[in-house]
Structure formats: C-alpha cells, structure tokens
C-alpha positions as a printed NumPy array, in Angstrom:
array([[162.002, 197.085, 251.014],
       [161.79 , 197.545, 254.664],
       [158.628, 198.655, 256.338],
       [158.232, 199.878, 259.824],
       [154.947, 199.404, 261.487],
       [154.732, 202.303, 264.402],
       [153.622, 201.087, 267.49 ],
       [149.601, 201.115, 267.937],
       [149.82 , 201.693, 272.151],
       [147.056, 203.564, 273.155],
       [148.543, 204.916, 276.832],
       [146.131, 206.103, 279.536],
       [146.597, 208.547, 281.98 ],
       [147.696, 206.102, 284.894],
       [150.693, 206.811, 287.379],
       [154.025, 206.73 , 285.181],
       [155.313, 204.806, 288.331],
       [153.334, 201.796, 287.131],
       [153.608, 201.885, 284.142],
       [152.182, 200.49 , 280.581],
       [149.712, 197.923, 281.296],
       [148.3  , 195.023, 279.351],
       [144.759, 196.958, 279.043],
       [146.753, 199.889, 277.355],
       [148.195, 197.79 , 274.46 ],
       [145.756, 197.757, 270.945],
       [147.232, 194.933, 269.017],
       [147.169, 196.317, 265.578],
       [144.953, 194.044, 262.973],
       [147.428, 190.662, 261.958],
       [149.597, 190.725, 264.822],
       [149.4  , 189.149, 268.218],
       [151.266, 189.547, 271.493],
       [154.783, 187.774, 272.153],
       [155.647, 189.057, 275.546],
       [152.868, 190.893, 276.818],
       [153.873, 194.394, 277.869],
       [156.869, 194.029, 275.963],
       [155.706, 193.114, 272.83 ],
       [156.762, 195.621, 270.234],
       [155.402, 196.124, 266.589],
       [158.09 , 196.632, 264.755],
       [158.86 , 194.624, 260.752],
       [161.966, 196.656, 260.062],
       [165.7  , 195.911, 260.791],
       [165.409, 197.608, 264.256],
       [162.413, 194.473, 265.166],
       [164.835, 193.282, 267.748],
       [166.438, 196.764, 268.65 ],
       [163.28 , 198.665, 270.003],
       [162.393, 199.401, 273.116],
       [159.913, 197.453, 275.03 ],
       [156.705, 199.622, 275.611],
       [157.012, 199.616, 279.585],
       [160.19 , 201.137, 279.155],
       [159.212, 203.84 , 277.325],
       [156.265, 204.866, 279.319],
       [158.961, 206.207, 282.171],
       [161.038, 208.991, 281.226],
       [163.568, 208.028, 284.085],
       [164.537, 204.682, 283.127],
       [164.05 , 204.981, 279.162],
       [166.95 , 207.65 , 279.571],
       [168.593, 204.785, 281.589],
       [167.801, 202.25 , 278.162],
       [169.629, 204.872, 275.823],
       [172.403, 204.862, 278.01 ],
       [172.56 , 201.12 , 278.278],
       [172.065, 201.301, 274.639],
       [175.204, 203.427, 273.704],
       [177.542, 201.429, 275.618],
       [176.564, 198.434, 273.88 ],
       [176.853, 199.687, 270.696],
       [180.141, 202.129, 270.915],
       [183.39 , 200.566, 270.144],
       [185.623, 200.361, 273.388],
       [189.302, 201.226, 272.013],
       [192.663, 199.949, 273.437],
       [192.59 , 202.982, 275.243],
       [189.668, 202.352, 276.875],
       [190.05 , 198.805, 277.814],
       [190.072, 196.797, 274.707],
       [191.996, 193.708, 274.53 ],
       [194.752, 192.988, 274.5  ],
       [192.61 , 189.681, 273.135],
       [189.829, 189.965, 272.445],
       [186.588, 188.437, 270.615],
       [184.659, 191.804, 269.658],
       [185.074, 195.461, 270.165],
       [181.701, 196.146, 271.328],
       [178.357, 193.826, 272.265],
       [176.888, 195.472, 269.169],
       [179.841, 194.164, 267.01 ],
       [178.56 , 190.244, 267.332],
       [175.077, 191.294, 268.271],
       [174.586, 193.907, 265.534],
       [170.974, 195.588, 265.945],
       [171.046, 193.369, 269.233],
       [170.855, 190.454, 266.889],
       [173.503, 187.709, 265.379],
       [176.031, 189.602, 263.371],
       [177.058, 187.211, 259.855],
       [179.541, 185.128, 261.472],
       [182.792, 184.533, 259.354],
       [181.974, 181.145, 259.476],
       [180.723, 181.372, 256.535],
       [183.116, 184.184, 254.894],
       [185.772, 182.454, 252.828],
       [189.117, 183.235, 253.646],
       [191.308, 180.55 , 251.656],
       [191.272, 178.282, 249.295],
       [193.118, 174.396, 249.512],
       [195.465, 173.438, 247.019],
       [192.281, 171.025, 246.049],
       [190.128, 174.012, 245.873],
       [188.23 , 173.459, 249.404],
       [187.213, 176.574, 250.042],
       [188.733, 177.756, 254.014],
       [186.638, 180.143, 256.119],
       [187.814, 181.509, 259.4  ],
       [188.674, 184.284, 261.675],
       [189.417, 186.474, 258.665],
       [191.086, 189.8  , 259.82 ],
       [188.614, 192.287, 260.335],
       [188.808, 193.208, 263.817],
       [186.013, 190.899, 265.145],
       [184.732, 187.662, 263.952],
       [181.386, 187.23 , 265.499],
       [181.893, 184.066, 267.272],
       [183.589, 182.296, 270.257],
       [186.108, 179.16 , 269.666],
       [186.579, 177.105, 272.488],
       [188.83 , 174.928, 273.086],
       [189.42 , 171.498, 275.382],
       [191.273, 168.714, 276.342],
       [189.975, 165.529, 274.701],
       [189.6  , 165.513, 278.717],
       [188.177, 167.877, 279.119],
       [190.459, 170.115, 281.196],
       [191.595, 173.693, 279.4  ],
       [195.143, 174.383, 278.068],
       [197.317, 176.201, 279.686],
       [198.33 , 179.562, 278.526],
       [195.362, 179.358, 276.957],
       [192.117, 178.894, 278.678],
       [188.082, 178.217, 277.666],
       [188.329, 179.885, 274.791],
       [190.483, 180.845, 271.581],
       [190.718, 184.963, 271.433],
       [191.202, 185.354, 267.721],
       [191.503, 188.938, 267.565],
       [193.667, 191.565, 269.286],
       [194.651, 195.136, 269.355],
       [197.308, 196.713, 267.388],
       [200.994, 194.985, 268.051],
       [199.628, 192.049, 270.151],
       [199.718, 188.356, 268.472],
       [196.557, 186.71 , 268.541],
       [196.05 , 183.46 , 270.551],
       [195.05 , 181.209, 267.058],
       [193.227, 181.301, 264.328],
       [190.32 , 179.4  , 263.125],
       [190.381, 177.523, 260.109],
       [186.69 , 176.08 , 258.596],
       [185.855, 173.623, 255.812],
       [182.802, 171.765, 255.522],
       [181.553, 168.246, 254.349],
       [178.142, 168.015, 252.607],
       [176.101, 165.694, 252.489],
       [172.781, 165.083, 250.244],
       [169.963, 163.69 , 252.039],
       [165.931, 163.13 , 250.424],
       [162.754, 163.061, 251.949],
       [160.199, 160.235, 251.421],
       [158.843, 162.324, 248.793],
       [161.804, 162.822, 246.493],
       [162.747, 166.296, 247.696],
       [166.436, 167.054, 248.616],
       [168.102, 168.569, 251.41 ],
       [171.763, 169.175, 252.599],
       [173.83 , 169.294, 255.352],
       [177.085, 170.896, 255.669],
       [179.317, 169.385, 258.424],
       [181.747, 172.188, 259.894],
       [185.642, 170.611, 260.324],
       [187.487, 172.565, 262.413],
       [191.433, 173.208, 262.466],
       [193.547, 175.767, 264.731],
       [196.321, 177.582, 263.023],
       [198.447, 179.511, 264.345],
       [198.755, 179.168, 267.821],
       [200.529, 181.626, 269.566],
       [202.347, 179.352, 272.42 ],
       [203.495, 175.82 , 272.888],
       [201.473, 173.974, 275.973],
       [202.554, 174.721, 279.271],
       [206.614, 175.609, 279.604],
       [207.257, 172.415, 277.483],
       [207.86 , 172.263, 273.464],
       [204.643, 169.775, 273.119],
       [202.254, 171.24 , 270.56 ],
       [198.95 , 171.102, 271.15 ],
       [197.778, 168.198, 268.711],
       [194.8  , 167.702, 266.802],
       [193.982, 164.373, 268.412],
       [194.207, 166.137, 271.72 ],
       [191.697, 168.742, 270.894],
       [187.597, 169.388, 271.299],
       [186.921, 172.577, 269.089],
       [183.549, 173.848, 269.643],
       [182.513, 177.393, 268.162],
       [179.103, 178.895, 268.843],
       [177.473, 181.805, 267.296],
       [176.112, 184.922, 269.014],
       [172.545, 184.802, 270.311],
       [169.607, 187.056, 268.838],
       [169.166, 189.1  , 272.097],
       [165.045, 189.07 , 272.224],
       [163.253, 188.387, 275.14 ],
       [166.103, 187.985, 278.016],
       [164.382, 190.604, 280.232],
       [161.275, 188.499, 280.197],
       [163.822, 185.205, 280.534],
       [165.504, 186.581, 283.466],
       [161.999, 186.967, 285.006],
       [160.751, 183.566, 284.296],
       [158.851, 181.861, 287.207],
       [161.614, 179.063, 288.238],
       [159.114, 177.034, 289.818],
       [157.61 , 176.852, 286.528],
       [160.649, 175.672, 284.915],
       [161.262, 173.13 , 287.65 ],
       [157.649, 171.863, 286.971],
       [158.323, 171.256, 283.287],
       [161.043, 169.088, 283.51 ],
       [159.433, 167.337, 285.861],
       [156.24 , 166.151, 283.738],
       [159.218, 166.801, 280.765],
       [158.544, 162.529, 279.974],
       [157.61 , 161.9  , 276.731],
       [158.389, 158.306, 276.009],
       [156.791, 157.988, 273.398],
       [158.739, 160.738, 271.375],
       [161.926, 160.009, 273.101],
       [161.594, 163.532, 275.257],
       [162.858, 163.715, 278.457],
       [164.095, 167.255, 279.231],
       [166.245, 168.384, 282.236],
       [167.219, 171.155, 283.785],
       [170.5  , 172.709, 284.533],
       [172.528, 173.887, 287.88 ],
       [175.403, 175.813, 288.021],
       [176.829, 177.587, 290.47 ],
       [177.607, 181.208, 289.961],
       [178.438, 184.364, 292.399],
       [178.9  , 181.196, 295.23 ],
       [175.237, 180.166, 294.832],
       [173.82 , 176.727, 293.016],
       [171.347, 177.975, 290.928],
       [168.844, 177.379, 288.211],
       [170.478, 178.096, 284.457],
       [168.232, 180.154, 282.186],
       [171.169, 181.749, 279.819],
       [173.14 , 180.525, 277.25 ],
       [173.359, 177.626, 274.64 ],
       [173.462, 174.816, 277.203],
       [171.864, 176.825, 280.027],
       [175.214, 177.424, 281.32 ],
       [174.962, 180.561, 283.565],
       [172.299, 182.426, 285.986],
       [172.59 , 185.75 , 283.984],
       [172.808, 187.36 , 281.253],
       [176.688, 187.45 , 281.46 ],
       [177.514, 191.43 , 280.946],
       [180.485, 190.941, 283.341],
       [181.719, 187.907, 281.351],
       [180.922, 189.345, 277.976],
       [183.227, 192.262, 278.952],
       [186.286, 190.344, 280.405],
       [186.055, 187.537, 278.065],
       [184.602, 188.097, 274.649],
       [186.475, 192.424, 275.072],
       [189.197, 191.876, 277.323],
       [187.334, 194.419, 279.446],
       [188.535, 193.697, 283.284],
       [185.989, 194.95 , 285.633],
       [184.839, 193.957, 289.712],
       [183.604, 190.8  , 288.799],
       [186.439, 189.615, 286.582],
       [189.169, 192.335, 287.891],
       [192.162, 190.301, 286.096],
       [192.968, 190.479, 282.196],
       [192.219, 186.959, 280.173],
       [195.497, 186.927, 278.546],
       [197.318, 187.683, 282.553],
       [200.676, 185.35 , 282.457],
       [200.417, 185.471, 278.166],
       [203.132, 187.559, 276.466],
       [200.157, 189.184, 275.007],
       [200.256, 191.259, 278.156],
       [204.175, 192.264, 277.598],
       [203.7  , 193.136, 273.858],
       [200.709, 195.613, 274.835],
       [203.158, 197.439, 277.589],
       [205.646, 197.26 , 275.115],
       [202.923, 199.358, 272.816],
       [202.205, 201.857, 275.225],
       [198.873, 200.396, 276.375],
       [198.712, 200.66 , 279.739],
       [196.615, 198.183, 281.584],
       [194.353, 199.454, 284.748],
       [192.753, 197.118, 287.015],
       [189.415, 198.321, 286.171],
       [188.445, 199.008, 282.959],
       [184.441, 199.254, 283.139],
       [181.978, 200.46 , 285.652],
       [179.334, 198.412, 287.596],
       [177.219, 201.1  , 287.162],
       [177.817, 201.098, 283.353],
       [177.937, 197.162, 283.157],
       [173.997, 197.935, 284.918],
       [173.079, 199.86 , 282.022],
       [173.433, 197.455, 279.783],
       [172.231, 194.738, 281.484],
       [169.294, 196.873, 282.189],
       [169.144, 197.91 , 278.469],
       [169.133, 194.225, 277.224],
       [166.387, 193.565, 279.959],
       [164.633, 196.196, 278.026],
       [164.321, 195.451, 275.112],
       [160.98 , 194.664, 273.304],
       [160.101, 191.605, 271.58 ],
       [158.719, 191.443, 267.796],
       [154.839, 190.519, 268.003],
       [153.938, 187.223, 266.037],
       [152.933, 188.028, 262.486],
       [149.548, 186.402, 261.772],
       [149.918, 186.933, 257.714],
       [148.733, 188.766, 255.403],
       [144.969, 188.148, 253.797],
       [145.57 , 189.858, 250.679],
       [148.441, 187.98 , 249.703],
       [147.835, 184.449, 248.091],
       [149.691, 180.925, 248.295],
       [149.466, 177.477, 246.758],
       [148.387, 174.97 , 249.116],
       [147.889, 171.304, 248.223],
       [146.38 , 172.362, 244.793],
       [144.063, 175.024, 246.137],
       [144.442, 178.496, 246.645],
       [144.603, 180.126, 250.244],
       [146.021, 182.953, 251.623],
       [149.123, 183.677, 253.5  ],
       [146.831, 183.548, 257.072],
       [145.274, 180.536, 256.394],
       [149.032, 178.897, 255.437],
       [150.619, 180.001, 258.457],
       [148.491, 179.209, 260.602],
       [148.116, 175.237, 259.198],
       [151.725, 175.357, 259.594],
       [151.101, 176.701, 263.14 ],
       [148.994, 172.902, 263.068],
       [151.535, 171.069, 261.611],
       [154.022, 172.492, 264.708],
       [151.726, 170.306, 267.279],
       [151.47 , 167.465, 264.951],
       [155.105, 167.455, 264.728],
       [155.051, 167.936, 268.392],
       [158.234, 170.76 , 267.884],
       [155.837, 171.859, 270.817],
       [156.799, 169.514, 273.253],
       [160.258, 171.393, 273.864],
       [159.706, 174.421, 272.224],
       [157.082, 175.484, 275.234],
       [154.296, 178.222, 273.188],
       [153.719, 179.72 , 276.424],
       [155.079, 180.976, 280.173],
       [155.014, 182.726, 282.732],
       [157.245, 185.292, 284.648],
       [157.394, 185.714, 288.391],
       [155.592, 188.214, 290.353],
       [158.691, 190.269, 291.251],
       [160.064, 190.551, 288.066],
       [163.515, 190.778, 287.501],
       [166.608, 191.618, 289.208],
       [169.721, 193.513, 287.072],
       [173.191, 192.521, 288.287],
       [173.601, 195.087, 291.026],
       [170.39 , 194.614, 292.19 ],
       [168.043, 197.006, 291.096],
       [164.654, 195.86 , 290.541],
       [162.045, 195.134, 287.631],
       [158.726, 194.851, 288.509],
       [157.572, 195.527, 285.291],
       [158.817, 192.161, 283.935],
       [156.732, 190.261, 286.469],
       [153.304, 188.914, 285.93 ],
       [153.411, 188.3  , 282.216],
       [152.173, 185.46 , 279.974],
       [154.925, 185.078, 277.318],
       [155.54 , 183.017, 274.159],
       [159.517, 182.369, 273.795],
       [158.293, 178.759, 272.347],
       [161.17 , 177.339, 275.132],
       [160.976, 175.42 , 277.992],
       [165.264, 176.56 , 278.654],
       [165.523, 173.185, 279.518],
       [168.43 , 170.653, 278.179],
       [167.402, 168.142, 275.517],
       [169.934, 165.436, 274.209],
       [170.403, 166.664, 270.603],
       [172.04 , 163.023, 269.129],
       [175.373, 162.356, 268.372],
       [174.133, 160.199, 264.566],
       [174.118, 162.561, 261.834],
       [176.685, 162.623, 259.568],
       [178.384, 160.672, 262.113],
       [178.66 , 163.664, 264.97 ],
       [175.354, 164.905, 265.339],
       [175.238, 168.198, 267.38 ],
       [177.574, 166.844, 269.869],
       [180.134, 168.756, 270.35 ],
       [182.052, 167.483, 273.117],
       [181.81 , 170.239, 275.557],
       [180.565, 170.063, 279.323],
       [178.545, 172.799, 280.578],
       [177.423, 172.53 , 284.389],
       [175.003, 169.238, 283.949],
       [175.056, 169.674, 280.361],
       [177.113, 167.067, 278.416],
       [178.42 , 167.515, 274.606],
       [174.929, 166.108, 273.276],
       [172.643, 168.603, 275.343],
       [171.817, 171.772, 274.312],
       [168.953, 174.495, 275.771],
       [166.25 , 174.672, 273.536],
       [166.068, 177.792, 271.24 ],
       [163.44 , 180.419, 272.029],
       [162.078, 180.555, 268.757],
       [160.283, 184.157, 269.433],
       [161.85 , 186.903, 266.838],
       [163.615, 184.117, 264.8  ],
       [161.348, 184.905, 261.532],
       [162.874, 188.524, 262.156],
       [166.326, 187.205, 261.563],
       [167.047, 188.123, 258.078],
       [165.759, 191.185, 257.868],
       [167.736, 191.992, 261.335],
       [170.985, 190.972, 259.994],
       [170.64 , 189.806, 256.462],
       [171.463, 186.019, 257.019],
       [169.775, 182.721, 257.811],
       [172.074, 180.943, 259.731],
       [171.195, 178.429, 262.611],
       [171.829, 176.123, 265.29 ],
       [175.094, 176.918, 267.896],
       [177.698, 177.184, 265.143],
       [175.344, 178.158, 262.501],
       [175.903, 175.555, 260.101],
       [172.152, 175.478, 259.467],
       [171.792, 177.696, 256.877],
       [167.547, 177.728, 256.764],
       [164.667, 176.339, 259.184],
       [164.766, 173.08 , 256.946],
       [168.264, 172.33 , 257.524],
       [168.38 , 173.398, 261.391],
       [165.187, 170.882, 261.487],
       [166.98 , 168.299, 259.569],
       [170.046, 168.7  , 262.068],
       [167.748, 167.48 , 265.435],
       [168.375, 163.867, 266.71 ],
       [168.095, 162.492, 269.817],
       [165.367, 163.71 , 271.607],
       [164.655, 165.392, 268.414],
       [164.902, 162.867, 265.953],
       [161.044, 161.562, 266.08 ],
       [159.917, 165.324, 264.953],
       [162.144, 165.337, 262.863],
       [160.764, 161.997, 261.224],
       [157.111, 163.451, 261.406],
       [157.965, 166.526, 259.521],
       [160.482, 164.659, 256.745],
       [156.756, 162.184, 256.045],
       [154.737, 165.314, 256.216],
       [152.901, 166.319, 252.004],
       [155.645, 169.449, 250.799],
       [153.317, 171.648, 251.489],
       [152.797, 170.777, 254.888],
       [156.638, 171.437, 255.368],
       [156.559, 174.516, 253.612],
       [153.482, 175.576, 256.154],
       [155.181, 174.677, 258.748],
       [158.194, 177.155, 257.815],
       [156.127, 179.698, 257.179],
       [154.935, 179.693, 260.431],
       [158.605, 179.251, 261.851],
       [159.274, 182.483, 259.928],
       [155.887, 184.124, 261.394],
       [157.473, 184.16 , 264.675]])
C-alpha cells in the first residue's frame, strides 16, 4: 500500500520573486532534508515525480514545470518526429515517473535449445535501454554509429536486436551467507546492414557491446548547479591510498568548450543532454542535432516510402527548454529517518527501525562507501543555467546530500573475470571508470518503478549484489562490508534503502 505524505511547507508572505526559502521549510517528524529547498516529502510512486518546493512557490514558472512536464511524458508519434529509429517514444517511456523504467533486460524473450533463457529488445515499442556498440578499437561502425537503435516506427527495419543471457555465479561471505552474481553476455542479432559498402559482417570478435540503463532523474537541477570548484577540490585531496581511492575528474568538450563533466554514467557530457536525448534515444532532429541518426541508412528510404515525411526540425528550443527546465525542477525525496514504532532484530536484541538505520548509517563510514559516495555539497551562488540560457537562481546556495562526488573511480576489471569494465571510452573515462552513483532517492526505487535493478546495465538486482559487483577502487569496501556480523550488512542496507 502506497502512502503519500503531503508536503509540511509552511510559506511566508515574502516576495514570490524570491522565492521558498530554507527558513520556510518544517521538516515533518522522521525525515530530514536531501536538497535543501528542493527537498520534497513525498513516500508514494510520484517520490521522484514532484515538484521541488521553489518551483511551486511561483505561479509563472510552475506553469513553465507542467509544460516541461507534458512533453516529457506524451508520446511523440511518427508524425510528429518519431524515429525512424529510435530508442523510446517519449523521456517518460525509459524514465517512467522520471525514474528507471524495468528494462527488458531482464524480460525473457527466448529460450535456447538448452533451455538458457534469452532476454532482449522484445517488441514492445521501447526497450528502456541504450546498446552501444564499438570497434574492438574503438572506432564506431559505419552505417551504424554509437549506438544500436532497436526500435522503429511502423515499416522501417530496425538497426539490431539485442540478445541477453547471463552466467551466475555463487559467491559466500566469511560468515557462511550466499550471494550471486549474474554476468550479462551479450549477442547482436539481426543486424540490418553489412559494414561499410563491403559484404564483411560485423563479427563477434570485432565487437565491444555495452548497454546501460536509464538514470533515476533526482537531483540534476541541484547537479547542474554544483559548485565546480568544489568538484575540482575533491579530486584533488581524492588520495586514499590506503583504500585504493584515487578519484578523477572528467573533461569533455561540448558546444566547442572543454568543460567539467557532471552528467551521465562516466561523466560524459556538460548537460543534461535534452538535445541528445531527442535526436538520439527519439530520432527527434532539432537545432542542436538538425540531421536524422539513421541519415545515409535505408531506414530513411523505407520511412518516405511510408509516407513519413521527414522535416529538418522536428522539436523546438523553446520546448527542448521546458523540459530541461522541468527536469531541473524537480524535487528530491527527503531521507527517511525510520520509523520508532516499528521493531527489528539486531544482534540478538531488539531495536527499532531508527536505531537500525541509523547504525547502518555507521557502518556506511566504517565501510568508508563515504569516501566516493560524498554525504554532502554544495551548489554555486548563481545557480543554474537551462540550455538556452535562462537562469536559476533558486538552485544556488544550497547544501545538498546526492552521496556523490561525480567524479570517475576505476570500478576493476576481476570479477567473474570482467568486472564492470566494459570497454567503452568516454572523454577521460576508460572502460573500468565509471561516475559514482548519487545514491539520493535510490531507497525510492521500487516503489517508483516496481524493480530493484542496479549498476549501468542493471545486472545488480539488490544493494547486496550492486555492492558485491565494486572492485577496483571499490574492492577494499567491499571487503569491509563482506567481514562485517549479518546484521551489520543488513543495517547497512537499510540505510541504503533510507535514502
């Protein structure tokens, strides 16, 4: 049963140009502030799509949010832009509730002669991920590009198809308990085009598959507005030798400028990507991406020979704005603190919920997960700037908890042989690094979108395994939690899921 905590903000009669501010906000009793001014107290299936309280405080711009908030969710047709490849017809068809939609990684399509079970792309119109695809070089395919579009509209052949089986693995902790990890194999089937104008397949031993999972989208307004400086600083004193720590940061260079990377999996872009998400992941060509993905593909003759015609422009800056402005405006779920009332076994004695998250809150440190996943920054003074360049003051001068320091952290290439290497450069980031994961809102995940899966590609399917997965940089917390008393692990979960 879902429950819906309304939001205890107690607003005072200031000017509605400044809006909510952190004297305004009564934290309701149990709960405690995630993004300052943004924080929103909300335990139902809408945790992560509420907006933030700043945003509501102005009529002007929370009309702006709803508008924002309907593009993002409304399905774009083929008449309106879709395709002709495509990844999703909508943001809110991989980000359902602004969250991670189930992938189909994990929805069986097949079964092996054997009886493996297959999962895939399926054929449902979306499959809530992205599969790209390399040269064991590194350099793309032609006719194909970064990544595999696995769905199209009506009449058009898709570019592939993604194939999934996984290898388990049973591992133990000192203590006797057992744990597993599933190992994702990936195959391509059919693919739509020979390479280049010859007849030489593409072939397995010539191929990098990566596939990565949607993000939860909590908490990129206040990302976006993150002090750089601040960022800069921690990988700086990021030198932990004794844990094997040594964090960077990454550069790219995006809209002609080398800048600091904040967004995605391996910190691989300066924004939040709207103008990407629509050309690549909807086949939505706009200003900054005015050319379809599939141009020189026959996917682009079979739609004309459909009757879709294909304009130049498909999408708006101004409505690209809206939702960048609506994802910048978004709230983030307040920490849960536990309940008193309720009771748990702990070590042989009797506490309450409270008391066992917050030892698991302990246990965190001890492990040193803290170390990388940063409790607590900063934003700028400014705020934040939306892709056209309006302005967000009311992101700036906030003390936040993502539990990130959005720097890159080599994740180990060991376990089960591969690690979380996946082979894929991203700006400074090799296969092995990865951003770490705000953990803010991840305790919210189920309830969001009724599924537990983790890490990039989700093959994590709970905390423990996406715990169990770290190595690297990662592997000497790992270690400290696989020692730590059951109960200590199971603390230190709860508190994961507290978040």
């Amino acid at each position: 049963m879902l429950f819906t905590f309304a939001l205890a903000i107690t607003l005072c009669a200031c000017d509605t140009e400044d809006g909510i501010r952190m004297q305004d906000i009564e934290v309701p009793e149990g709960y405690a502030l995630s993004a300052g001014t943004s924080t929103v107290f909300v335990n139902s299936s809408f945790a992560y799509d509420t907006d933030a309280p700043w945003v509501a405080e102005i009529p002007a711009i929370a009309k702006r949010f709803t508008t924002g908030d309907r593009l993002y969710d409304n399905p774009i047709s083929s008449e309106g832009g879709l395709g002709p490849v495509y990844a999703g017809y909508s943001c809110g068809s991989c980000h359902r509730n602004a969250g991670i939609t189930k992938p189909s990684l994990w929805t069986q399509t097949g079964t092996d002669p054997d009886g493996t079970p297959v999962y895939g792309s399926g054929h449902h119109g979306f499959s809530s991920m992205l599969v790209y695809i390399t040269r064991k070089n590194g350099a793309f395919f032609q006719n194909y590009g970064r990544v595999l579009h696995d769905q199209t509209i009506y009449g058009v052949t898709p570019e592939g198809k993604l194939e999934v089986r996984y290898k388990y693995e049973q591992f133990r902790f000192p203590d006797g308990d057992s744990y597993e990890l599933a190992l994702p194999q990936y195959t391509i089937t059919d693919w739509y085009a020979n390479y280049g104008n010859t007849q030489e397949e593409i072939r397995p031993e010539n191929l990098f598959v990566t596939v990565r999972m949607p993000r939860r989208h909590v908490g990129l307004g206040q990302m976006m507005a993150l002090d750089r400086n601040e960022i800069e600083q921690l990988a700086a004193r990021s030198n932990y030798p004794e844990y094997g720590i040594r964090g960077r940061a990454n550069y790219i260079t995006e809209r002609g400028m080398r800048q600091l990377g904040l967004s995605g999996q391996k910190a691989q872009h300066a924004d939040l990507t709207v103008e990407l998400g629509y050309s690549s992941d909807m086949g939505v060509t706009n200003s900054r991406f005015p050319e379809e993905i599939s141009e020189g593909q026959k996917q682009i003759y079979e739609a004309g020979m459909m009757g879709y015609g294909l304009r130049s422009l498909e999408v708006s800056t101004r409505d690209m704005e809206d939702v960048d402005f609506y994802l910048h405006g978004l709230g983030v779920p307040a920490r849960r603190l536990g309940r008193t009332a309720q009771k748990e076994q702990y070590k042989g004695k009797e506490i309450t919920e409270r008391q066992l998250i917050a030892q698991g809150e302990k246990n965190f440190y001890q492990a040193a997960c803290h170390l990388c996943h940063v409790p607590t920054l900063h934003t700028r003074p400014e705020g934040a700037t939306l892709l056209n360049g309006t302005q967000l003051p009311w992101l700036g001068q906030q003390t936040i908890h993502p539990y990130s320091d959005f720097l890159l952290h080599d994740m180990g290439s060991e376990i089960m042989g591969v690690g979380l290497n996946d082979n894929y450069v991203s700006g400074l980031a090799r296969g092995c690094d990865w951003r770490t994961a705000p953990l803010w809102g991840v305790g919210m995940q189920e309830k969001v979108n009724a599924h537990t899966y983790l890490l990039h590609d989700g093959r994590a399917r709970n905390f423990t395994e996406a715990i169990m997965w770290h190595g690297g940089e990662g592997e000497a917390s790992k270690n400290i939690f696989a020692r730590m008393h059951r109960d200590d692990r199971r603390a230190l979960i709860k508190f994961l899921e507290s978040l």
